[in-house]
Coordinates of N, CA, C and O in Angstrom, one line a residue:
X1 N 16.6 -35.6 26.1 CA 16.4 -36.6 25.1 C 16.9 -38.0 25.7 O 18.0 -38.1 26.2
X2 N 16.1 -38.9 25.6 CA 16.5 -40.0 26.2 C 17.4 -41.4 25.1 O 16.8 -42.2 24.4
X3 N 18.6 -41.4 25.1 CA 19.2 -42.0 24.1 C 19.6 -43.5 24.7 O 20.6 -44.2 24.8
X4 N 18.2 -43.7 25.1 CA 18.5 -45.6 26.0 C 17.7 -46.9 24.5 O 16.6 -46.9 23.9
X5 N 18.3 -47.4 24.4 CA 17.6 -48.4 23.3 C 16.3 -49.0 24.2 O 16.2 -49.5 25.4
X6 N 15.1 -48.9 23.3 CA 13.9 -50.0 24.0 C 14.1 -50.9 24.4 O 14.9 -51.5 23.7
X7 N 13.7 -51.9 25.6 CA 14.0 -53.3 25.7 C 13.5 -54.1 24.8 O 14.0 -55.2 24.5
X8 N 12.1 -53.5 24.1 CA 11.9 -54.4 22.9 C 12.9 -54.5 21.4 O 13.0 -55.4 20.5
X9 N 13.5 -53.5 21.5 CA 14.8 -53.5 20.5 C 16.1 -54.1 21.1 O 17.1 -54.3 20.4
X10 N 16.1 -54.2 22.1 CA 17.1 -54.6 23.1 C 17.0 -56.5 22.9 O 17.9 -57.3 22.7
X11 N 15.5 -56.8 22.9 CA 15.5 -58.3 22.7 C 16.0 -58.7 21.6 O 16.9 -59.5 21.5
X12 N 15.4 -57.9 20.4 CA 15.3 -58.0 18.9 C 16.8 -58.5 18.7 O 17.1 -59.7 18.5
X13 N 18.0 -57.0 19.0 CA 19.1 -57.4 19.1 C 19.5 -58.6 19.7 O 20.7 -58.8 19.3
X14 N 19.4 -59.1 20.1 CA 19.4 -60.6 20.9 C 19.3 -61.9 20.3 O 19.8 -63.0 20.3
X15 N 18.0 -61.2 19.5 CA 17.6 -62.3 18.5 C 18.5 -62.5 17.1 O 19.2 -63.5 16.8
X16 N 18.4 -61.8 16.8 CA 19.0 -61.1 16.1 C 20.7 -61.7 16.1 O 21.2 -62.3 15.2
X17 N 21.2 -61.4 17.2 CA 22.5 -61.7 17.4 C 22.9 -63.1 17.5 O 24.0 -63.6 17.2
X18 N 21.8 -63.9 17.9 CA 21.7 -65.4 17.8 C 21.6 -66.4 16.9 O 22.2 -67.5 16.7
X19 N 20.6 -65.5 15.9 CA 20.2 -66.0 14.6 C 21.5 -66.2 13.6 O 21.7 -67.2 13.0
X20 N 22.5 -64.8 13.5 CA 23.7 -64.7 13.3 C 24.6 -66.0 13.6 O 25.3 -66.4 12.7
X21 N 24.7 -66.6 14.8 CA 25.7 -67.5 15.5 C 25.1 -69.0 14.7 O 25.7 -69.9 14.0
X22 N 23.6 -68.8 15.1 CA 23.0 -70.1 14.7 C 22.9 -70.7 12.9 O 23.0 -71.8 12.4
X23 N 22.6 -69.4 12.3 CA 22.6 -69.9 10.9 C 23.2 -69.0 9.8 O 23.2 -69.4 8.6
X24 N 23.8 -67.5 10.0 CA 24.4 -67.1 9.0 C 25.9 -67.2 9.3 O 26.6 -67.3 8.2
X25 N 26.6 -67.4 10.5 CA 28.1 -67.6 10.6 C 28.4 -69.2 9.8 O 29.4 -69.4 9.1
X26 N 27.3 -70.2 10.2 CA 27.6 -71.8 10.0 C 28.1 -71.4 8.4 O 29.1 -71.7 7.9
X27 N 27.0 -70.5 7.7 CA 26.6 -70.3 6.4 C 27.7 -69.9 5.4 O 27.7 -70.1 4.2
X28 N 28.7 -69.1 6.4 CA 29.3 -68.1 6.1 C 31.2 -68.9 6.0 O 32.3 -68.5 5.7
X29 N 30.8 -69.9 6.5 CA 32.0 -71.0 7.0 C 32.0 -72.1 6.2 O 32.9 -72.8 6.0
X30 N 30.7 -72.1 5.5 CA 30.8 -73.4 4.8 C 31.2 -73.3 3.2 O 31.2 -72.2 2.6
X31 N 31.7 -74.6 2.4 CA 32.4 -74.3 1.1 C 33.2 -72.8 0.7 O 33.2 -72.1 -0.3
X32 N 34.0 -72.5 2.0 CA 34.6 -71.2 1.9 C 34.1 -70.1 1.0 O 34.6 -69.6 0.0
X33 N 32.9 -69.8 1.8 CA 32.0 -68.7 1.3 C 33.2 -67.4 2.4 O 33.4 -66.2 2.0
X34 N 33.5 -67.7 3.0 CA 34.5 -66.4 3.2 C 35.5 -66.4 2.7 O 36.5 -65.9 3.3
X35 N 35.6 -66.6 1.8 CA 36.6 -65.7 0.6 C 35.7 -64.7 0.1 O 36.2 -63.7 -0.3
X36 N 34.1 -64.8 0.0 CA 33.7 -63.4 -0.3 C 34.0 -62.1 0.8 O 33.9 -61.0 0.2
X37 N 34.3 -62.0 2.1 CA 34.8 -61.1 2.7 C 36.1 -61.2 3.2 O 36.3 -60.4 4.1
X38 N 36.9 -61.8 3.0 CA 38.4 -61.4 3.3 C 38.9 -61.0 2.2 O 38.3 -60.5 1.3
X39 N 40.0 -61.2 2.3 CA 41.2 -60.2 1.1 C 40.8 -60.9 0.0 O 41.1 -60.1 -0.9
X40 N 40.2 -61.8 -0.5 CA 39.9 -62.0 -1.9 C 38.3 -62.1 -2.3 O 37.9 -63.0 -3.1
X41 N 37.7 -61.3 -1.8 CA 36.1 -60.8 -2.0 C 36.0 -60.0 -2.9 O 34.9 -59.9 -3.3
X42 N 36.9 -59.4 -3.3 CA 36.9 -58.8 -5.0 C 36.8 -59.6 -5.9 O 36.2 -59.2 -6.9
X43 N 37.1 -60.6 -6.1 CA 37.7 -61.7 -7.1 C 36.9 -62.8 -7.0 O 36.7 -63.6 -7.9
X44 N 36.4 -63.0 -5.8 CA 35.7 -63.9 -5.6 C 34.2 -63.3 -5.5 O 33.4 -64.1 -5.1
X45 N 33.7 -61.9 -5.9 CA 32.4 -61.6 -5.8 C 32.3 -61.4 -7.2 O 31.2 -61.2 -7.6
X46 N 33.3 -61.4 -8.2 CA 33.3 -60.9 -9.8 C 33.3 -62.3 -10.8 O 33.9 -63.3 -10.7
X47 N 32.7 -61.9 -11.6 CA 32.9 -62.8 -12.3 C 33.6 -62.1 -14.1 O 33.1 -61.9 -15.2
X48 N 34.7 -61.9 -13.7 CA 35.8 -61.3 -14.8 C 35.6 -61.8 -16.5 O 36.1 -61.2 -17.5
X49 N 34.9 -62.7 -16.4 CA 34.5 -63.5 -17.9 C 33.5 -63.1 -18.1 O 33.3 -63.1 -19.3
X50 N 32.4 -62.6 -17.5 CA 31.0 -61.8 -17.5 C 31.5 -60.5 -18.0 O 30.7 -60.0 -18.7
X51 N 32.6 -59.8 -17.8 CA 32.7 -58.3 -17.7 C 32.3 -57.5 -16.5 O 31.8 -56.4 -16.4
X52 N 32.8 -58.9 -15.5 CA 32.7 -58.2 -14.3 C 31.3 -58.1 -13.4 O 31.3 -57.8 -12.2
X53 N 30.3 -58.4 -14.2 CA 29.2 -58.9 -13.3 C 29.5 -59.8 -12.0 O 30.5 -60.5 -11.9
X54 N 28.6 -59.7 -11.2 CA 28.5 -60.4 -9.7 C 28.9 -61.8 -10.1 O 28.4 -61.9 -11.2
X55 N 29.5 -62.8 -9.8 CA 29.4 -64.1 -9.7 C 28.2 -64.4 -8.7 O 27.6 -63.9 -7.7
X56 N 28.1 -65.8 -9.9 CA 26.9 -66.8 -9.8 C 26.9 -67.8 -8.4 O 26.1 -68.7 -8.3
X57 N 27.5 -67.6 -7.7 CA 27.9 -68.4 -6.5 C 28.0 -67.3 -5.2 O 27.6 -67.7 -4.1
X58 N 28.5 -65.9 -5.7 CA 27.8 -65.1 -4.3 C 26.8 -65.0 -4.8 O 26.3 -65.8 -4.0
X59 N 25.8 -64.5 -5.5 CA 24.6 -64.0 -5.7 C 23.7 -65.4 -5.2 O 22.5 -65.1 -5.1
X60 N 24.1 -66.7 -4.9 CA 23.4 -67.9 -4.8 C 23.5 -67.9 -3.0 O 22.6 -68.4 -2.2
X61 N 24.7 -67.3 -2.6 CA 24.6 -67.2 -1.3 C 24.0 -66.1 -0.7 O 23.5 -66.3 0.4
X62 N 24.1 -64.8 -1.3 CA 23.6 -63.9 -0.2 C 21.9 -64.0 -0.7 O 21.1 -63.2 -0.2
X63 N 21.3 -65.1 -1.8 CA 20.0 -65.3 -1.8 C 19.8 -66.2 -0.5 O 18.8 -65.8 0.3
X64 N 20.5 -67.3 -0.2 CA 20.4 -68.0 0.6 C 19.9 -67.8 1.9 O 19.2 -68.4 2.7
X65 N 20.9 -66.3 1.7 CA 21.0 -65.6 3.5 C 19.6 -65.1 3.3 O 18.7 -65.5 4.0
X66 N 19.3 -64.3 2.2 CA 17.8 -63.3 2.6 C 16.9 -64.5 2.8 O 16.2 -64.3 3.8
X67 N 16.8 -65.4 2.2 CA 15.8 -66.6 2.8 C 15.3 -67.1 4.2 O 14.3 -67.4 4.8
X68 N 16.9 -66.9 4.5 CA 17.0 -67.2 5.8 C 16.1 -66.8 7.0 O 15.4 -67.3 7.9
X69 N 16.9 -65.2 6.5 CA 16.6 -64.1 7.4 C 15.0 -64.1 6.6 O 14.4 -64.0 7.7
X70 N 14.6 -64.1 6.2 CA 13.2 -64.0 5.5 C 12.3 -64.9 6.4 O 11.3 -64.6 7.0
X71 N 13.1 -66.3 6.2 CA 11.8 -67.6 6.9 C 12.3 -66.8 8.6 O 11.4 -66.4 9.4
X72 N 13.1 -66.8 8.8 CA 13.5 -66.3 10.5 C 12.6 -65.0 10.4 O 12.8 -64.6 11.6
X73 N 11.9 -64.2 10.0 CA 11.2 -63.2 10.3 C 11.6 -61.7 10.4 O 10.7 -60.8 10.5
X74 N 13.1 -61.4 10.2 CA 13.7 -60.7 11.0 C 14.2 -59.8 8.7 O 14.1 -58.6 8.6
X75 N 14.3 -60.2 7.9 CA 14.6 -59.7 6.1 C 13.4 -58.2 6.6 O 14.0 -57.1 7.0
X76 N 12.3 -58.3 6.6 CA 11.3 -57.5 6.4 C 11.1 -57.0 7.6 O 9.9 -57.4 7.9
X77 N 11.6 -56.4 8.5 CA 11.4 -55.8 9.7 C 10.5 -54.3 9.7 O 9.5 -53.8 10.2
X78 N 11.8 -53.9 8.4 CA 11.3 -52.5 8.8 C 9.1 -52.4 7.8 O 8.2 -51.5 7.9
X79 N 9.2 -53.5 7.2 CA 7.7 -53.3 5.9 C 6.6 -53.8 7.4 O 6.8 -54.6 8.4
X80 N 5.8 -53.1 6.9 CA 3.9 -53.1 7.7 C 4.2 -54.5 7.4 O 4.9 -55.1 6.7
X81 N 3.2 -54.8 8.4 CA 2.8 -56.2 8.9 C 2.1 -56.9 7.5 O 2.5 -58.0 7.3
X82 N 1.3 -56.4 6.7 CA 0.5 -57.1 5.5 C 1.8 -57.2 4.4 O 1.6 -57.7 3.3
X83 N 2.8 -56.8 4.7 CA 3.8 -57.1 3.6 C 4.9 -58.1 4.5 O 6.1 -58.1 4.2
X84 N 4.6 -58.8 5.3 CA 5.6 -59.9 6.0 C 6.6 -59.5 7.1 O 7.4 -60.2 7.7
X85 N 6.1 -57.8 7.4 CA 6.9 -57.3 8.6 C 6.6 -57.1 9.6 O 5.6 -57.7 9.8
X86 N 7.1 -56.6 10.6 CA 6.9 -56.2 11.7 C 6.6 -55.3 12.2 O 6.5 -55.2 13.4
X87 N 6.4 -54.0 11.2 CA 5.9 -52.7 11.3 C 7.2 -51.8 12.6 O 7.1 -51.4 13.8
X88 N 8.3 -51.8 11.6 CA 9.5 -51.9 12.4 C 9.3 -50.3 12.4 O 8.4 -49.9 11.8
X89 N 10.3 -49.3 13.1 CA 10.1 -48.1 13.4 C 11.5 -47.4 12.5 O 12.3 -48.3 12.1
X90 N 11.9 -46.4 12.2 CA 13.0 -45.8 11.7 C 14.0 -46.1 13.2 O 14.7 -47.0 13.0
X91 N 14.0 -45.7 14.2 CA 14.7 -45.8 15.2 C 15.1 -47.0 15.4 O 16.2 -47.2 15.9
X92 N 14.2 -48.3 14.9 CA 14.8 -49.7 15.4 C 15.3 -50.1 14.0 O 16.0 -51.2 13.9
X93 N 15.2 -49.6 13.1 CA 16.4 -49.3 11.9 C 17.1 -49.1 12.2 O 17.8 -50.0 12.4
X94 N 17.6 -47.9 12.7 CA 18.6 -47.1 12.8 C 19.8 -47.9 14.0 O 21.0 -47.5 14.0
X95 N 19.2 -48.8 14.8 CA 19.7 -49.5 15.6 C 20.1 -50.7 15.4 O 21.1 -51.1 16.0
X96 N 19.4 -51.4 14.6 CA 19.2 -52.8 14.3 C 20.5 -52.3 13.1 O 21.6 -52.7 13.6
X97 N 20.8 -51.6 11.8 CA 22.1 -51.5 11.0 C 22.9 -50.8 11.9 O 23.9 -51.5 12.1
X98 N 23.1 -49.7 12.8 CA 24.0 -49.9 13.5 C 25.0 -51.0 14.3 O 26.1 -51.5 14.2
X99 N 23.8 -51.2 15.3 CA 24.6 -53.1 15.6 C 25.2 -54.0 14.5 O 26.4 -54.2 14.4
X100 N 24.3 -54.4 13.8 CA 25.0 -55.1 12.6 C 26.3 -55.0 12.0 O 27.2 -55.9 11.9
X101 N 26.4 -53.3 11.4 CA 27.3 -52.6 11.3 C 28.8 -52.4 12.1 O 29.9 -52.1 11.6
X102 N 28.3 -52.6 13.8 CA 29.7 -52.7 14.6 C 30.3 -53.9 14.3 O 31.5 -54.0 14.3
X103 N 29.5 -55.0 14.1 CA 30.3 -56.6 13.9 C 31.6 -56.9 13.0 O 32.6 -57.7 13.1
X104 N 31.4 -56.2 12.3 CA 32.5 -56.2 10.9 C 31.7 -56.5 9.6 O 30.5 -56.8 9.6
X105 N 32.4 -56.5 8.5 CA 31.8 -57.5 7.4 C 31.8 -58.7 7.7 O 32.7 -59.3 8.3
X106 N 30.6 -59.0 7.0 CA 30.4 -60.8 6.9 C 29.0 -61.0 6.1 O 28.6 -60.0 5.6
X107 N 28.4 -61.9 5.9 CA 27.1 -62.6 5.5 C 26.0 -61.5 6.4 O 25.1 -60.9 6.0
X108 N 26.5 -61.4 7.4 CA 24.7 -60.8 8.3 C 24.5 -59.3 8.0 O 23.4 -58.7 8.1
X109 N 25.7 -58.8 7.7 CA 25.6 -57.6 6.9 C 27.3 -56.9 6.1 O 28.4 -57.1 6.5
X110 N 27.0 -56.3 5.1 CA 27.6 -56.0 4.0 C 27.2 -54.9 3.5 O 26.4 -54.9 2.5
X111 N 27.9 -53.3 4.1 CA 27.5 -51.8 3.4 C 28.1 -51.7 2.5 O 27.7 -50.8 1.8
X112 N 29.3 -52.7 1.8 CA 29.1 -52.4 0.3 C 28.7 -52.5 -0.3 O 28.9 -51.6 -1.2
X113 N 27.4 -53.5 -0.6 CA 26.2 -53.9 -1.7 C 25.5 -53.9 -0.4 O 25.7 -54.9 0.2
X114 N 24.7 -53.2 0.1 CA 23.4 -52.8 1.5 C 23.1 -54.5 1.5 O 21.9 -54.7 1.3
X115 N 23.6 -55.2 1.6 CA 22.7 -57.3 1.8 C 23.1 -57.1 3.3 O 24.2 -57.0 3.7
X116 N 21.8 -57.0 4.1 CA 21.7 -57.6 4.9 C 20.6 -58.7 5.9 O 19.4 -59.0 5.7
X117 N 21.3 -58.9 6.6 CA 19.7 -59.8 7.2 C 18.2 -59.0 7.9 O 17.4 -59.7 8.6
X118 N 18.1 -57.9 7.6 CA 17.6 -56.5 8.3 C 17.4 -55.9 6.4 O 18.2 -55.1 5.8
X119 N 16.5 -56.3 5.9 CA 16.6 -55.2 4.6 C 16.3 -54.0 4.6 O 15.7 -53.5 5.6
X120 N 16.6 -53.4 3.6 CA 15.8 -51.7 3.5 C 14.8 -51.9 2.1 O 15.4 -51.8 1.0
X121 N 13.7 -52.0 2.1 CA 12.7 -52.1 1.3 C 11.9 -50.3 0.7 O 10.8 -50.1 0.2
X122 N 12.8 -49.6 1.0 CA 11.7 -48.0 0.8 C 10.9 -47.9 -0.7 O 10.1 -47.1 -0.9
X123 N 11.3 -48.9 -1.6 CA 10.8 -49.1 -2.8 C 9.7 -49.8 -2.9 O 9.3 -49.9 -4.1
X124 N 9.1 -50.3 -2.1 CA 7.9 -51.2 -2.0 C 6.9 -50.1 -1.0 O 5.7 -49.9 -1.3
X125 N 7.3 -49.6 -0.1 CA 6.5 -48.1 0.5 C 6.2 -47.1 -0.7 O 5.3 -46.4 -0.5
X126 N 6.8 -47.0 -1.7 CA 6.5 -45.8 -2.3 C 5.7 -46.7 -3.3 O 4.7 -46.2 -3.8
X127 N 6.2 -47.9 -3.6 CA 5.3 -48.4 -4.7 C 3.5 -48.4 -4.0 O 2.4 -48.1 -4.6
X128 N 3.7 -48.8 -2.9 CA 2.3 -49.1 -2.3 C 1.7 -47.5 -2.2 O 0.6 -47.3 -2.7
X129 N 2.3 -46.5 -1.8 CA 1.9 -44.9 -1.8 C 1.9 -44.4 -3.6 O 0.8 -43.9 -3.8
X130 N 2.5 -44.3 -4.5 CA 2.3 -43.8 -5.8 C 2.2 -44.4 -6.4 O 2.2 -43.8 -7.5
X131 N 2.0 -45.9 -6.7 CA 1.8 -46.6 -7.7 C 0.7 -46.6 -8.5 O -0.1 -45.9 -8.0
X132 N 0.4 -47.0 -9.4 CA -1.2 -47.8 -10.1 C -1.4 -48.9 -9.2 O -0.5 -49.3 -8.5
X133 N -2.6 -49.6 -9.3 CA -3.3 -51.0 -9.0 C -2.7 -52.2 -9.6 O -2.5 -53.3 -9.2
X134 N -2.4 -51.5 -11.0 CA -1.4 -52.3 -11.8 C 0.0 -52.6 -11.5 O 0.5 -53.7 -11.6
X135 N 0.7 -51.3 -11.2 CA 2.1 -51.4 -11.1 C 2.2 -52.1 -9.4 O 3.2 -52.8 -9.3
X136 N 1.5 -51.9 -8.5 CA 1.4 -52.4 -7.3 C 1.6 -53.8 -7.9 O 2.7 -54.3 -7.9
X137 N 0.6 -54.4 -8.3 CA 0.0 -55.9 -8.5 C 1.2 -56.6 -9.3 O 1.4 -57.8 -9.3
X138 N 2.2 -55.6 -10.1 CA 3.2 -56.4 -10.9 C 4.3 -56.2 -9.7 O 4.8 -57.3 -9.2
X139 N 4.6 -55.0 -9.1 CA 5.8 -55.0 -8.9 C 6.1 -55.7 -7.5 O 6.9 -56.6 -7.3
X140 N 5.3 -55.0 -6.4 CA 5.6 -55.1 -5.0 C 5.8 -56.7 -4.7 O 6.7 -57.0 -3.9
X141 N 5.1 -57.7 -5.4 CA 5.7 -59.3 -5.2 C 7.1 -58.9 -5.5 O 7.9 -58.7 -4.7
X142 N 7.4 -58.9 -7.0 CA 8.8 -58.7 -7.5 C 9.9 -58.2 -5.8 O 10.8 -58.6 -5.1
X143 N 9.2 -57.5 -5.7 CA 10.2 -56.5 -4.9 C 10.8 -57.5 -3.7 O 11.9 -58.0 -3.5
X144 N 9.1 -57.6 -3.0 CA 9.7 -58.7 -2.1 C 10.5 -60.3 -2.2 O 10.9 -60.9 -1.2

């Protein structure tokens, strides 16, 4: 079995790791958005007067990030090309959240709440495979 990463996954990662330096770390630095991942990311991801719902200030940023990673190309990897992807493979998943995953927490990726710049969409595959014409037509925008 050959357990060598593709060079085309090998770039990706590259890109990938750049995109990171260039626009989710600046992101991730600014108006001390890292208090959502150091020691006060509990407190600073809750909003305790809601009953504990997400606060309105991370939910504005890790929109920010999927935009990002959205307009950069890289949000929708693993969805077919007619849904904004790249018709990405399970293996260059499997690689692409691994790497992610070795960095630490931060903005580019986060397995506590799955946000990352790399989404997992399997609910828009199954909507497209079992849906109605209708439920397709309402949901799959929503999704994306």
């Amino acid at each position: 079995m050959d357990f060598a990463i593709p060079a085309e996954l090998q770039t990706l990662l590259g890109q990938l790791d750049q995109f990171i330096e260039d626009e989710i770390k600046p992101l991730e630095r600014e108006n001390d958005n890292i208090r959502f991942f150091d020691h006060r990311r509990e407190y600073a991801r809750t909003d305790f007067e809601r009953d504990g719902w997400p606060a309105h200030d991370w939910e504005a940023l890790l929109k920010e990030m999927r935009r990002r990673a959205d307009a950069a190309g890289f949000l929708r990897y693993h969805l077919p090309k007619r849904f904004g992807g790249m018709d990405g493979t399970n293996l260059g998943m499997a690689v692409i959240r691994a790497h992610l995953a070795a960095k630490g927490l931060g903005l580019h990726n986060d397995l506590q709440n799955e946000n990352s710049i790399v989404g997992n969409f399997p609910t828009v595959l199954m909507m497209e495979k079992y849906g109605t014409d209708d439920q397709q037509n309402t949901w799959i925008p929503k999704m994306l």
